[in-house]
Tab-separated table of C-alpha atoms and ligand atoms in Angstrom:
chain	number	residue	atom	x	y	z
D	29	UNK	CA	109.322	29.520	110.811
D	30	UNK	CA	109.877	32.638	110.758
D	31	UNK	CA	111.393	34.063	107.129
D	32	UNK	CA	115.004	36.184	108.958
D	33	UNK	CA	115.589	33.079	111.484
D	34	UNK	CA	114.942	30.930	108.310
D	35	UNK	CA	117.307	32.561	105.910
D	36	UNK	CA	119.634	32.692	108.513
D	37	UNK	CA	120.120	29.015	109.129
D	38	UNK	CA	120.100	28.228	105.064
D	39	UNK	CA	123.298	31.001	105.146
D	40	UNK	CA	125.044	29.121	108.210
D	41	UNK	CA	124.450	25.725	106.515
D	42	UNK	CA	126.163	27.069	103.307
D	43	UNK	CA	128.859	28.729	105.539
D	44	UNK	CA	129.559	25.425	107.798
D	45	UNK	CA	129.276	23.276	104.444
D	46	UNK	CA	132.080	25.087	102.784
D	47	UNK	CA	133.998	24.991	105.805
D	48	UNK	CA	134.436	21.787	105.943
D	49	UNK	CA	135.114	21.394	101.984
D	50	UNK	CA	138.148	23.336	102.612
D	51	UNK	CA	138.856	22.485	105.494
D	52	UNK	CA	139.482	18.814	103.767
D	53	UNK	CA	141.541	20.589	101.141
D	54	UNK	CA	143.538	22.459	103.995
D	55	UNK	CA	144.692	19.249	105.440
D	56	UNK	CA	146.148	17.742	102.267
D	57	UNK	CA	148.005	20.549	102.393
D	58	UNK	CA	149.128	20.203	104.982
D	59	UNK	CA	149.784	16.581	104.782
D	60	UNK	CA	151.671	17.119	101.901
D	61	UNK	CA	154.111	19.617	103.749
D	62	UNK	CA	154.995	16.965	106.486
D	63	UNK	CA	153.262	18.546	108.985
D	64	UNK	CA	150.712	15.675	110.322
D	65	UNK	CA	149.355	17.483	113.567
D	66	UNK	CA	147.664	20.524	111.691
D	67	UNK	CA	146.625	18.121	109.061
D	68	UNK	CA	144.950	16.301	111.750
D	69	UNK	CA	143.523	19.366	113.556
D	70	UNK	CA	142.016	20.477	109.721
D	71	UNK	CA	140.644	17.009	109.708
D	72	UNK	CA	139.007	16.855	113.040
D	73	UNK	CA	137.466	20.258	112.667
D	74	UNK	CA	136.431	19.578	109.350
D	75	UNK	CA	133.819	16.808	110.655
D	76	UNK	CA	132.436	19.538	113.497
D	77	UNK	CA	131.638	21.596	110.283
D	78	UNK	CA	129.769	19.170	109.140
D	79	UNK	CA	127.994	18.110	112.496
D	80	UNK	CA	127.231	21.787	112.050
D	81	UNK	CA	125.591	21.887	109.117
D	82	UNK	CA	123.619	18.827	109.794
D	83	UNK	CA	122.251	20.433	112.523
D	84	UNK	CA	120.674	23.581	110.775
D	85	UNK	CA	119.662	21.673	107.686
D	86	UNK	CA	117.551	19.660	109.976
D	87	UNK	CA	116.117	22.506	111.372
D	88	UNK	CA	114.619	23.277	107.633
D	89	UNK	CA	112.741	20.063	107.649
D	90	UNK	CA	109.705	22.441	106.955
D	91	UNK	CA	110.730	23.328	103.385
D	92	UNK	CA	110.182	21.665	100.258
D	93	UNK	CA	112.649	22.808	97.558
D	94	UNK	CA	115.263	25.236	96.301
D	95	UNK	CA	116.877	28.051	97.928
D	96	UNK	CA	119.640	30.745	97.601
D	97	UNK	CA	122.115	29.919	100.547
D	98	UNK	CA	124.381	33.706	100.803
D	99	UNK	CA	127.259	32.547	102.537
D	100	UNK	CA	130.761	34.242	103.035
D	101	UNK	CA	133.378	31.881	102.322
D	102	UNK	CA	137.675	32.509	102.231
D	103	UNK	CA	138.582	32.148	98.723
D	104	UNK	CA	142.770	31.655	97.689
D	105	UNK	CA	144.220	28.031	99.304
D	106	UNK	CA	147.952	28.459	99.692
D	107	UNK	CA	150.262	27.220	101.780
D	108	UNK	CA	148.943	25.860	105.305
D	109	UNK	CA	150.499	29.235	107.210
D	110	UNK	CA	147.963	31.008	104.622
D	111	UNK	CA	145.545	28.321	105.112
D	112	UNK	CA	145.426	28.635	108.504
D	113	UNK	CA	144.894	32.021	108.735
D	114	UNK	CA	142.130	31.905	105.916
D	115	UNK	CA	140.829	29.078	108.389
D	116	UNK	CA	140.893	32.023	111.683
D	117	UNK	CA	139.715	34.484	109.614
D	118	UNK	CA	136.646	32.664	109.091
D	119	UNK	CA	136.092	31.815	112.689
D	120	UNK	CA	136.411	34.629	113.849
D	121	UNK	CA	133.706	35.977	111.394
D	122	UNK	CA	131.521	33.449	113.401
D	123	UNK	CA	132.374	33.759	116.658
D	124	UNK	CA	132.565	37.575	116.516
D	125	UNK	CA	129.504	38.540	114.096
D	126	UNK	CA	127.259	36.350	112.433
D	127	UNK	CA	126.332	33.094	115.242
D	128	UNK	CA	125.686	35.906	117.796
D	129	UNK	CA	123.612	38.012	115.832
D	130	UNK	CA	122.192	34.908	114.350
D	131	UNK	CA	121.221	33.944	118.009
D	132	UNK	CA	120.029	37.108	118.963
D	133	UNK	CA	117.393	36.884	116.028
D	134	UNK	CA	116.478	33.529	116.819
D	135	UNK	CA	115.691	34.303	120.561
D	136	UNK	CA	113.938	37.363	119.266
D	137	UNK	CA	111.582	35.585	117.062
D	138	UNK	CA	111.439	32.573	119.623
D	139	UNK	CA	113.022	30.296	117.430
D	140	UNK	CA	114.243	28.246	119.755
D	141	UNK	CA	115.439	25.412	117.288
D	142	UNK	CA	117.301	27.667	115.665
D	143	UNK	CA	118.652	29.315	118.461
D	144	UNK	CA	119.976	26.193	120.124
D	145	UNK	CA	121.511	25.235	116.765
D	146	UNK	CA	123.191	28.510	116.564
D	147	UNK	CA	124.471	28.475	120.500
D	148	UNK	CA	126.101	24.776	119.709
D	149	UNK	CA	127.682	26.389	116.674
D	150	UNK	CA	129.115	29.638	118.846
D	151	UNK	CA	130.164	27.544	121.511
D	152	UNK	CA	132.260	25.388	119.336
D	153	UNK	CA	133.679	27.891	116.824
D	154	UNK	CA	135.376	29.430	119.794
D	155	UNK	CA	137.235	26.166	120.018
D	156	UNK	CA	138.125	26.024	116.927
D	157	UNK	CA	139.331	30.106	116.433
D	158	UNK	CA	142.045	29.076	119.322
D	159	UNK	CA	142.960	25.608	118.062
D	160	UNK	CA	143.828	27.781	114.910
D	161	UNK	CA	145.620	30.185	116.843
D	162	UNK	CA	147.952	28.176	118.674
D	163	UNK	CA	148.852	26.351	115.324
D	164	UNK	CA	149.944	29.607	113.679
D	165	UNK	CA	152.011	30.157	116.610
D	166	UNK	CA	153.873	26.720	116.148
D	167	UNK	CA	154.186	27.407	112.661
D	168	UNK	CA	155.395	31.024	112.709
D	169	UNK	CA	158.209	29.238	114.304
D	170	UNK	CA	158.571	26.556	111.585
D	171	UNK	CA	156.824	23.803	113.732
D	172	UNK	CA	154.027	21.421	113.331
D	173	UNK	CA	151.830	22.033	116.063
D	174	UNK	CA	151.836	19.922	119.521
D	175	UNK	CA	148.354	18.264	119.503
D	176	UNK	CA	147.162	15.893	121.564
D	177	UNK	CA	144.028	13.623	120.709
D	178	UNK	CA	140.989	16.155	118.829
D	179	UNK	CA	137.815	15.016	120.218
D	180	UNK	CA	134.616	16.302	118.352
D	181	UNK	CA	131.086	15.354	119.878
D	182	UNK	CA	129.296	13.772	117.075
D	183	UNK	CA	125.714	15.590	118.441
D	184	UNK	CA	126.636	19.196	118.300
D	185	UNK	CA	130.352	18.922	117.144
D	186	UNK	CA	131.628	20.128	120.255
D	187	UNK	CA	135.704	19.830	119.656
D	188	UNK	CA	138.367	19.113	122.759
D	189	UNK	CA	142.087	18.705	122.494
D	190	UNK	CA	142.663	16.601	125.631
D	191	UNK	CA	142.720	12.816	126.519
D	192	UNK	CA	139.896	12.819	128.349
D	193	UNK	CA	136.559	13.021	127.190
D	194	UNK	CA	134.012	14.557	129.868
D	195	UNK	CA	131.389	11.951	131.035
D	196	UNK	CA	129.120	14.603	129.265
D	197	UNK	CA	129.714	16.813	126.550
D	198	UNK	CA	129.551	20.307	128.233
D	199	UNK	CA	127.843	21.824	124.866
D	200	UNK	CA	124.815	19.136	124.465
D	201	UNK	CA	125.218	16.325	127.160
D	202	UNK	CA	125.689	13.836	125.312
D	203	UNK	CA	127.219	10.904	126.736
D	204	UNK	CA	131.196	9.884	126.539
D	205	UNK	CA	131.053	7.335	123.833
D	206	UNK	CA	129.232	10.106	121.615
D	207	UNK	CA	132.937	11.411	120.812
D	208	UNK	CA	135.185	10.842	118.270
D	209	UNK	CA	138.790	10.367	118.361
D	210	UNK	CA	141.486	12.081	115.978
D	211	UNK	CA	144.294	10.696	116.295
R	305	FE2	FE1	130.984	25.294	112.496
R	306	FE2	FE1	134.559	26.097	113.090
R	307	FE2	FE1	128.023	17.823	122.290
């Protein structure tokens, strides 16, 4: 594989595995504050992370010990209106800079196990960056957020907030029953 493409999925796994860490963190939080639909959402988003992060790790099948992940991470938990914006801030990072650039260097060096790795990842984050959004609107207001059932697609952690699961996930195709509930 080729050594940028390489480094750059050992940096996303460090980024997604951290991601979910606090997001875990950010839903006891918010647990603890009574407010059981962003706990939920931090939960939910917290196992795309790691459907994430499984899916560039196995992508390094090739290698055969140590390395340096350099990933970004939001540092200073507060309360969940903090933690939620910590939570967008990092998103955004990914939606806006590093999985398109990562993509773009992946397609350039025809990595194309990489690359679809990295398009799952975009496609999802984008999700997430507005689920995040809308639940700093409630809570600007002093609400828990409205949120129906979270669906993530346990292939490529594709993550819905409606009843329905499509008949294939419009990410990866995988079928219906691939989806997890939160609840
Ligand atoms: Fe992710
Ligand atoms: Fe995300
Ligand atoms: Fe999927």
């Amino acid at each position: 594989m080729r050594a940028m493409t390489e480094q750059n999925l050992i940096d996303a796994f460090g980024g997604e595995s951290q991601a979910h860490m606090r997001y875990l963190r950010f839903s006891e939080i918010a647990s603890q504050e009574k407010l059981p639909n962003i706990s939920r959402l931090f939960m939910a988003i917290a196992r795309a992370e790691t459907i994430h992060a499984h899916s560039h790790y196995n992508n390094l099948a090739h290698l055969n010990g140590g390395r340096t992940a350099n990933s970004g991470a939001t540092f200073g938990p507060g309360n969940t209106l903090k933690n939620l914006e910590l939570a967008l801030m990092g998103e955004t990072f990914e939606v806006e800079e590093m999985y398109p650039v990562y993509i773009e260097v992946a397609k350039f060096q025809k990595e194309m196990g990489a690359s679809k790795s990295f398009e799952r990842a975009f496609a999802t984050e984008k999700k997430h960056k507005a689920l995040f959004e809308k639940a700093i609107t409630a809570l600007e207001k002093g609400n828990d957020m409205k949120l129906d059932t979270v669906q993530v697609c346990s292939v490529c952690g594709y993550t819905l907030e409606d009843h329905i699961a499509p008949d294939a996930c419009p990410v990866c195709g995988a079928k219906k029953e691939n989806y997890i509930d939160f609840k």
